[in-house]
Amino acid sequence: MTIAEVSTKPSPATDSSHNPLTSPQPSLWRDPDAKPFVVFENVTKNFGDFTAVDNISLNIYRRELFCLLGGSGSGKSTLLRMLAGFEQPTSGRILIDGVDMAGIKPWNRPVNMMFQSYALFPHLTVEKNIAFGLKREGIADSDIKKRVADMLDMVQLGHLGKRKPHQLSGGQRQRVALARALVKKPKLLLLDEPLGALDKKLREETQFELMNIQEETGVTFVVVTHDQEEAMTLATRIGVMNTGNIVQVGEPHDIYEYPNSAFVARFIGSVNLIEGHIIEDEVDRVRVKSKHMDAPLYINHGISCAPGQQVNVAIRPEKILLSHELPEQTDNRCEGVIVDIAYMGSMSIFRIHLDSGMEVRVTQPNVARDMGARFTWNDRVHLYWDVDSAVVLTA
Ligand code: ADP
Ligand code: MG
């Protein structure tokens, strides 16, 4: 990508209107009486004796931007393709807006799908690519013209309508594909790795555009991605997939702060998992003994577990504090030696060897210019954190 290409691109909106806490959009999934728009009911898909989707039940609400997040082969595309009607479930039901989709052909569903390859017609201009589906529906030419022009404006390509796809950058092609998918006014838009072909910087900018367009149109989006940062940025809620199952569903913040398993904690962001066993288990607190820690771990939330159960205590790198002096607190602390520092500009990442041999990752924001000078290689440091910074994982 050239510099010129970057500078002609409209800058992404930087407002926080997508934040579900401040957004005017209703967070329907928090309302127990809300009627879901998409329902997966015990949906399974077998290919021969291989189970790609394993008994998934999931509700998605109107105006959500729901992300299916998982590693390669976890079943994300298969789930999306069943919603689009390109695959039939082996068992279970899929409902859209209360209607059972069994036997309903893809083109008769209130759904459109945007493919990773974009599948633009190379010989047609941008305008004609967008108009293609409308022409086939026999809509009047004047209507088509207006709808295409509106769409081009929305994806900020008004000036490029006469170009052919090969005369566009990757990001522009992505926006043409999005316009073509939205111009038919689907109630539900499915996007399989929509930004996968873009480089990192362009992908981040396009994420904001995608969010703005989704809000503007009010269309419900289901987005497949393997990129956890992308899911965290885009999603109203995330469904984390692993081997054909949805292992956790929640808002990005909940999934990050309260992962329900070691798998999810590791998959979303970076985490330190400290092995130990329960030594005290009350409704409002837990103590865990770990060979890696100088003192027992103390966490101010209860869990359901068996006495003495083996657990992982998950602590995010940014929640660990470093000090040369012994901290006052007697819980949640240990000592180690800094073996590696990566200076990342806005923050630094420390790799620290505990005396037990465990390696811990700590990140510190570089709030002052001389932060780097405070800690250096081979320093012996104390690590400590608050009683509400860690979570106990039993799975
Ligand atoms: P993801 O999109 O999460 O990477 P997919 O849903 O594409 O995963 O695939 C899930 C699993 O199902 C993979 O192991 C894949 O090989 C298998 N699979 C997908 N489609 C077919 C098919 N048509 N025939 C046989 N196996 C398939
Ligand atoms: Mg896929």
CSV table of C-alpha atoms in Angstrom, one decimal, residues 1-343:
chain,number,residue,atom,x,y,z
A,1,MET,CA,0.0,0.0,0.0
A,2,THR,CA,1.3,3.4,-0.9
A,3,ILE,CA,1.3,6.6,1.3
A,4,ALA,CA,-0.9,8.3,-1.3
A,5,GLU,CA,-3.5,5.6,-0.8
A,6,VAL,CA,-3.5,6.1,2.9
A,7,SER,CA,-3.8,9.9,2.7
A,8,THR,CA,-6.8,9.8,0.3
A,9,LYS,CA,-8.7,7.5,2.6
A,10,PRO,CA,-11.2,9.3,4.8
A,11,SER,CA,-10.1,9.1,8.4
A,12,PRO,CA,-12.1,6.7,10.5
A,13,ALA,CA,-14.5,8.0,13.0
A,14,THR,CA,-12.9,8.0,16.4
A,15,ASP,CA,-16.0,8.5,18.5
A,16,SER,CA,-17.0,5.9,21.0
A,17,SER,CA,-20.6,5.6,19.9
A,18,HIS,CA,-20.2,1.9,19.5
A,19,ASN,CA,-19.5,1.4,23.2
A,20,PRO,CA,-22.6,-0.6,24.4
A,21,LEU,CA,-22.5,1.3,27.6
A,22,THR,CA,-23.0,4.7,25.9
A,23,SER,CA,-24.5,3.6,22.6
A,24,PRO,CA,-28.1,4.6,21.7
A,25,GLN,CA,-28.5,1.1,20.4
A,26,PRO,CA,-30.6,-1.1,22.7
A,27,SER,CA,-28.5,-3.9,24.3
A,28,LEU,CA,-31.3,-6.4,23.7
A,29,TRP,CA,-29.3,-9.4,24.9
A,30,ARG,CA,-29.4,-8.0,28.4
A,31,ASP,CA,-33.2,-8.0,28.4
A,32,PRO,CA,-34.5,-11.4,29.5
A,33,ASP,CA,-37.8,-10.6,27.7
A,34,ALA,CA,-36.3,-9.6,24.4
A,35,LYS,CA,-37.2,-11.8,21.4
A,36,PRO,CA,-34.1,-13.1,19.6
A,37,PHE,CA,-33.7,-12.4,15.9
A,38,VAL,CA,-31.6,-15.5,15.1
A,39,VAL,CA,-32.0,-18.7,17.0
A,40,PHE,CA,-29.7,-21.8,16.8
A,41,GLU,CA,-31.4,-24.6,18.6
A,42,ASN,CA,-29.2,-27.7,19.2
A,43,VAL,CA,-27.6,-27.4,15.8
A,44,THR,CA,-25.2,-30.1,14.8
A,45,LYS,CA,-23.4,-30.5,11.4
A,46,ASN,CA,-21.6,-33.8,10.6
A,47,PHE,CA,-19.4,-34.3,7.5
A,48,GLY,CA,-19.3,-38.1,7.3
A,49,ASP,CA,-18.3,-39.2,10.8
A,50,PHE,CA,-16.6,-35.8,11.6
A,51,THR,CA,-18.6,-33.3,13.7
A,52,ALA,CA,-17.9,-29.8,12.5
A,53,VAL,CA,-20.6,-28.1,14.7
A,54,ASP,CA,-21.6,-29.9,17.9
A,55,ASN,CA,-25.0,-29.2,19.3
A,56,ILE,CA,-24.8,-25.4,19.4
A,57,SER,CA,-27.6,-23.3,20.9
A,58,LEU,CA,-27.3,-19.6,20.5
A,59,ASN,CA,-29.5,-16.5,20.3
A,60,ILE,CA,-28.5,-13.3,18.4
A,61,TYR,CA,-30.5,-10.1,18.7
A,62,ARG,CA,-31.6,-7.5,16.3
A,63,ARG,CA,-28.9,-4.8,15.5
A,64,GLU,CA,-26.2,-6.9,17.1
A,65,LEU,CA,-22.7,-7.1,15.6
A,66,PHE,CA,-22.1,-10.6,16.7
A,67,CYS,CA,-18.6,-12.1,16.2
A,68,LEU,CA,-18.0,-15.8,16.0
A,69,LEU,CA,-14.4,-16.1,17.1
A,70,GLY,CA,-12.2,-19.2,17.0
A,71,GLY,CA,-9.1,-20.8,15.6
A,72,SER,CA,-9.0,-22.4,12.2
A,73,GLY,CA,-11.2,-25.4,11.8
A,74,SER,CA,-13.3,-24.6,14.9
A,75,GLY,CA,-16.6,-24.6,12.9
A,76,LYS,CA,-17.2,-20.9,12.4
A,77,SER,CA,-17.7,-20.9,8.6
A,78,THR,CA,-19.9,-24.0,8.8
A,79,LEU,CA,-22.2,-22.3,11.4
A,80,LEU,CA,-22.4,-19.2,9.2
A,81,ARG,CA,-23.0,-21.2,6.0
A,82,MET,CA,-25.9,-23.0,7.7
A,83,LEU,CA,-27.4,-19.7,8.6
A,84,ALA,CA,-27.1,-18.5,5.0
A,85,GLY,CA,-28.6,-21.8,3.8
A,86,PHE,CA,-25.5,-23.1,1.9
A,87,GLU,CA,-25.4,-26.1,4.3
A,88,GLN,CA,-28.2,-28.0,6.0
A,89,PRO,CA,-27.9,-28.9,9.7
A,90,THR,CA,-27.6,-32.6,10.4
A,91,SER,CA,-29.9,-32.0,13.4
A,92,GLY,CA,-31.4,-29.1,15.2
A,93,ARG,CA,-33.2,-26.0,14.0
A,94,ILE,CA,-32.3,-22.5,12.8
A,95,LEU,CA,-34.9,-19.7,13.1
A,96,ILE,CA,-34.6,-16.2,11.6
A,97,ASP,CA,-37.2,-13.7,12.9
A,98,GLY,CA,-39.3,-16.5,14.3
A,99,VAL,CA,-39.3,-18.5,11.0
A,100,ASP,CA,-37.8,-22.0,10.8
A,101,MET,CA,-35.3,-22.0,8.0
A,102,ALA,CA,-35.5,-25.7,7.2
A,103,GLY,CA,-35.9,-26.2,3.5
A,104,ILE,CA,-35.7,-22.5,2.7
A,105,LYS,CA,-33.3,-21.7,-0.1
A,106,PRO,CA,-30.5,-19.2,0.5
A,107,TRP,CA,-32.0,-16.7,-1.9
A,108,ASN,CA,-35.3,-16.8,-0.1
A,109,ARG,CA,-33.8,-16.0,3.3
A,110,PRO,CA,-33.7,-12.4,4.6
A,111,VAL,CA,-29.9,-12.8,4.5
A,112,ASN,CA,-27.0,-11.7,2.5
A,113,MET,CA,-23.4,-13.0,2.7
A,114,MET,CA,-20.1,-11.2,2.1
A,115,PHE,CA,-17.3,-13.6,1.2
A,116,GLN,CA,-13.7,-13.3,2.1
A,117,SER,CA,-12.7,-13.3,-1.6
A,118,TYR,CA,-15.3,-10.5,-2.2
A,119,ALA,CA,-16.3,-12.2,-5.5
A,120,LEU,CA,-16.6,-9.0,-7.5
A,121,PHE,CA,-17.2,-9.2,-11.2
A,122,PRO,CA,-13.9,-8.1,-12.8
A,123,HIS,CA,-15.4,-6.8,-16.0
A,124,LEU,CA,-18.0,-4.6,-14.3
A,125,THR,CA,-17.5,-1.2,-12.9
A,126,VAL,CA,-18.0,-0.5,-9.2
A,127,GLU,CA,-21.5,0.9,-9.8
A,128,LYS,CA,-22.5,-2.1,-11.9
A,129,ASN,CA,-21.1,-4.5,-9.4
A,130,ILE,CA,-23.3,-2.9,-6.7
A,131,ALA,CA,-26.3,-2.7,-9.0
A,132,PHE,CA,-26.1,-6.3,-10.2
A,133,GLY,CA,-28.4,-8.0,-7.6
A,134,LEU,CA,-31.0,-5.2,-7.9
A,135,LYS,CA,-31.1,-5.5,-11.7
A,136,ARG,CA,-31.9,-9.2,-11.4
A,137,GLU,CA,-34.8,-8.3,-9.1
A,138,GLY,CA,-36.3,-6.2,-11.8
A,139,ILE,CA,-36.2,-2.9,-9.8
A,140,ALA,CA,-36.7,0.3,-11.8
A,141,ASP,CA,-33.5,1.8,-13.2
A,142,SER,CA,-34.1,5.2,-11.5
A,143,ASP,CA,-34.5,3.4,-8.1
A,144,ILE,CA,-31.4,1.4,-8.7
A,145,LYS,CA,-29.4,4.5,-9.6
A,146,LYS,CA,-30.4,6.2,-6.4
A,147,ARG,CA,-29.8,3.2,-4.2
A,148,VAL,CA,-26.3,2.6,-5.7
A,149,ALA,CA,-25.4,6.2,-5.3
A,150,ASP,CA,-26.5,6.2,-1.6
A,151,MET,CA,-24.5,3.0,-1.0
A,152,LEU,CA,-21.4,4.5,-2.7
A,153,ASP,CA,-21.7,7.5,-0.4
A,154,MET,CA,-22.0,5.4,2.6
A,155,VAL,CA,-18.9,3.4,1.9
A,156,GLN,CA,-17.1,6.6,0.8
A,157,LEU,CA,-16.5,5.5,-2.7
A,158,GLY,CA,-18.7,8.1,-4.5
A,159,HIS,CA,-15.8,9.2,-6.6
A,160,LEU,CA,-14.8,5.7,-7.8
A,161,GLY,CA,-18.1,4.4,-9.2
A,162,LYS,CA,-16.7,4.1,-12.8
A,163,ARG,CA,-13.6,2.1,-11.9
A,164,LYS,CA,-13.2,-1.6,-12.3
A,165,PRO,CA,-12.2,-3.8,-9.4
A,166,HIS,CA,-8.5,-4.2,-10.5
A,167,GLN,CA,-8.2,-0.4,-10.3
A,168,LEU,CA,-9.0,-0.4,-6.6
A,169,SER,CA,-6.9,-1.1,-3.5
A,170,GLY,CA,-7.8,-4.1,-1.3
A,171,GLY,CA,-9.6,-1.8,1.2
A,172,GLN,CA,-11.7,-0.2,-1.5
A,173,ARG,CA,-12.6,-3.6,-3.0
A,174,GLN,CA,-13.7,-4.7,0.5
A,175,ARG,CA,-16.0,-1.7,0.7
A,176,VAL,CA,-17.5,-2.4,-2.8
A,177,ALA,CA,-18.3,-5.9,-1.6
A,178,LEU,CA,-19.9,-4.5,1.5
A,179,ALA,CA,-22.0,-2.0,-0.5
A,180,ARG,CA,-23.1,-4.8,-2.9
A,181,ALA,CA,-24.2,-6.9,0.1
A,182,LEU,CA,-26.0,-4.1,1.8
A,183,VAL,CA,-27.8,-2.5,-1.2
A,184,LYS,CA,-30.3,-5.3,-1.2
A,185,LYS,CA,-31.3,-4.3,2.3
A,186,PRO,CA,-31.0,-7.6,4.0
A,187,LYS,CA,-32.2,-7.9,7.6
A,188,LEU,CA,-29.1,-10.0,8.3
A,189,LEU,CA,-25.6,-9.7,6.9
A,190,LEU,CA,-23.1,-12.5,7.3
A,191,LEU,CA,-19.4,-11.7,6.9
A,192,ASP,CA,-16.8,-14.4,6.8
A,193,GLU,CA,-13.4,-13.0,7.6
A,194,PRO,CA,-14.4,-9.7,6.0
A,195,LEU,CA,-11.1,-7.9,6.7
A,196,GLY,CA,-8.8,-11.0,6.3
A,197,ALA,CA,-7.3,-9.8,3.0
A,198,LEU,CA,-6.3,-6.4,4.4
A,199,ASP,CA,-3.0,-5.5,6.0
A,200,LYS,CA,-3.0,-4.6,9.7
A,201,LYS,CA,-3.2,-0.8,9.6
A,202,LEU,CA,-5.9,-0.8,7.0
A,203,ARG,CA,-7.8,-3.5,8.8
A,204,GLU,CA,-7.9,-1.4,12.0
A,205,GLU,CA,-9.3,1.6,10.1
A,206,THR,CA,-11.8,-0.5,8.3
A,207,GLN,CA,-13.0,-2.0,11.5
A,208,PHE,CA,-14.3,1.4,12.6
A,209,GLU,CA,-16.0,2.0,9.2
A,210,LEU,CA,-17.7,-1.4,9.4
A,211,MET,CA,-19.0,-0.5,12.9
A,212,ASN,CA,-20.3,2.8,11.7
A,213,ILE,CA,-22.0,1.3,8.7
A,214,GLN,CA,-23.6,-1.3,10.8
A,215,GLU,CA,-25.0,1.3,13.2
A,216,GLU,CA,-26.1,3.5,10.4
A,217,THR,CA,-28.0,0.8,8.6
A,218,GLY,CA,-29.3,-1.0,11.7
A,219,VAL,CA,-28.7,-4.3,9.9
A,220,THR,CA,-27.8,-7.3,12.2
A,221,PHE,CA,-24.3,-8.4,11.4
A,222,VAL,CA,-22.8,-11.8,12.1
A,223,VAL,CA,-19.0,-11.7,11.6
A,224,VAL,CA,-16.6,-14.7,11.5
A,225,THR,CA,-13.1,-13.9,12.6
A,226,HIS,CA,-10.1,-15.7,14.0
A,227,ASP,CA,-8.6,-12.4,15.1
A,228,GLN,CA,-9.3,-11.8,18.8
A,229,GLU,CA,-8.4,-8.1,18.7
A,230,GLU,CA,-10.8,-7.6,15.7
A,231,ALA,CA,-13.6,-9.3,17.6
A,232,MET,CA,-12.9,-7.2,20.7
A,233,THR,CA,-13.1,-4.0,18.6
A,234,LEU,CA,-16.1,-4.9,16.5
A,235,ALA,CA,-18.5,-7.0,18.5
A,236,THR,CA,-21.5,-6.2,20.6
A,237,ARG,CA,-21.0,-9.8,21.8
A,238,ILE,CA,-18.5,-12.5,21.0
A,239,GLY,CA,-19.2,-16.3,20.8
A,240,VAL,CA,-15.9,-18.1,21.3
A,241,MET,CA,-15.7,-21.3,19.4
A,242,ASN,CA,-13.5,-24.4,19.9
A,243,THR,CA,-13.8,-27.8,18.2
A,244,GLY,CA,-17.4,-27.2,17.0
A,245,ASN,CA,-18.7,-25.8,20.3
A,246,ILE,CA,-19.4,-22.3,21.5
A,247,VAL,CA,-17.4,-22.3,24.8
A,248,GLN,CA,-18.4,-18.8,26.0
A,249,VAL,CA,-20.7,-16.0,24.9
A,250,GLY,CA,-20.5,-12.5,26.2
A,251,GLU,CA,-19.7,-8.8,25.7
A,252,PRO,CA,-16.0,-8.2,24.9
A,253,HIS,CA,-15.3,-6.8,28.4
A,254,ASP,CA,-16.9,-9.8,30.1
A,255,ILE,CA,-15.0,-12.3,28.0
A,256,TYR,CA,-11.7,-10.5,28.7
A,257,GLU,CA,-12.2,-9.9,32.4
A,258,TYR,CA,-14.2,-13.1,33.3
A,259,PRO,CA,-13.1,-15.9,31.0
A,260,ASN,CA,-14.9,-19.1,31.9
A,261,SER,CA,-12.0,-21.4,31.1
A,262,ALA,CA,-8.2,-21.5,30.6
A,263,PHE,CA,-8.9,-22.0,26.9
A,264,VAL,CA,-10.8,-18.7,26.6
A,265,ALA,CA,-8.4,-16.8,28.9
A,266,ARG,CA,-5.5,-17.8,26.6
A,267,PHE,CA,-7.4,-17.3,23.4
A,268,ILE,CA,-8.5,-13.7,24.3
A,269,GLY,CA,-5.4,-11.6,24.9
A,270,SER,CA,-2.4,-12.6,26.9
A,271,VAL,CA,-2.7,-14.2,30.4
A,272,ASN,CA,-0.6,-15.8,33.1
A,273,LEU,CA,-2.1,-19.0,34.4
A,274,ILE,CA,-0.9,-19.9,37.9
A,275,GLU,CA,-1.6,-23.5,38.9
A,276,GLY,CA,-2.6,-24.3,42.4
A,277,HIS,CA,-5.2,-25.9,44.6
A,278,ILE,CA,-8.1,-24.5,46.7
A,279,ILE,CA,-7.3,-24.1,50.4
A,280,GLU,CA,-10.2,-21.8,51.4
A,281,ASP,CA,-13.5,-21.6,49.7
A,282,GLU,CA,-16.1,-19.1,51.0
A,283,VAL,CA,-19.0,-17.4,49.2
A,284,ASP,CA,-17.1,-14.2,48.8
A,285,ARG,CA,-13.5,-15.2,48.6
A,286,VAL,CA,-11.1,-18.0,47.6
A,287,ARG,CA,-7.5,-18.8,48.7
A,288,VAL,CA,-5.3,-20.8,46.5
A,289,LYS,CA,-2.0,-22.4,47.4
A,290,SER,CA,0.5,-22.4,44.5
A,291,LYS,CA,4.1,-23.6,44.5
A,292,HIS,CA,4.9,-20.5,42.4
A,293,MET,CA,3.8,-18.0,45.0
A,294,ASP,CA,5.5,-16.8,48.2
A,295,ALA,CA,2.1,-16.4,49.9
A,296,PRO,CA,-1.4,-17.9,49.1
A,297,LEU,CA,-3.3,-16.3,46.3
A,298,TYR,CA,-6.4,-14.4,47.6
A,299,ILE,CA,-9.2,-13.7,45.2
A,300,ASN,CA,-12.3,-11.7,46.3
A,301,HIS,CA,-14.9,-13.7,44.4
A,302,GLY,CA,-16.5,-17.1,45.2
A,303,ILE,CA,-16.5,-20.1,42.9
A,304,SER,CA,-18.2,-23.4,42.9
A,305,CYS,CA,-15.5,-26.1,43.3
A,306,ALA,CA,-14.6,-29.1,45.3
A,307,PRO,CA,-12.4,-28.8,48.4
A,308,GLY,CA,-8.7,-29.0,47.4
A,309,GLN,CA,-9.6,-28.8,43.7
A,310,GLN,CA,-6.8,-28.0,41.3
A,311,VAL,CA,-7.4,-24.7,39.6
A,312,ASN,CA,-5.7,-22.1,37.5
A,313,VAL,CA,-5.6,-18.5,38.7
A,314,ALA,CA,-5.6,-16.2,35.7
A,315,ILE,CA,-3.9,-12.8,35.9
A,316,ARG,CA,-3.6,-10.5,33.0
A,317,PRO,CA,-0.1,-9.0,32.4
A,318,GLU,CA,-1.3,-5.4,32.7
A,319,LYS,CA,-2.8,-6.0,36.2
A,320,ILE,CA,0.5,-7.0,37.7
A,321,LEU,CA,2.5,-4.3,39.5
A,322,LEU,CA,6.3,-4.3,39.8
A,323,SER,CA,8.4,-2.9,42.6
A,324,HIS,CA,12.0,-3.1,43.9
A,325,GLU,CA,10.7,-2.8,47.5
A,326,LEU,CA,8.7,-5.4,49.3
A,327,PRO,CA,5.0,-4.5,48.9
A,328,GLU,CA,2.9,-4.0,52.1
A,329,GLN,CA,0.3,-6.5,51.1
A,330,THR,CA,0.9,-10.1,52.2
A,331,ASP,CA,-1.3,-11.8,49.6
A,332,ASN,CA,-0.8,-12.1,45.9
A,333,ARG,CA,2.8,-11.4,45.7
A,334,CYS,CA,6.0,-13.2,44.5
A,335,GLU,CA,9.5,-12.4,43.4
A,336,GLY,CA,11.5,-13.0,40.3
A,337,VAL,CA,14.2,-11.7,38.0
A,338,ILE,CA,13.6,-9.7,34.8
A,339,VAL,CA,15.0,-11.8,31.9
A,340,ASP,CA,13.6,-9.8,29.0
A,341,ILE,CA,12.1,-6.4,28.3
A,342,ALA,CA,10.4,-5.4,25.0
A,343,TYR,CA,9.9,-1.6,24.7
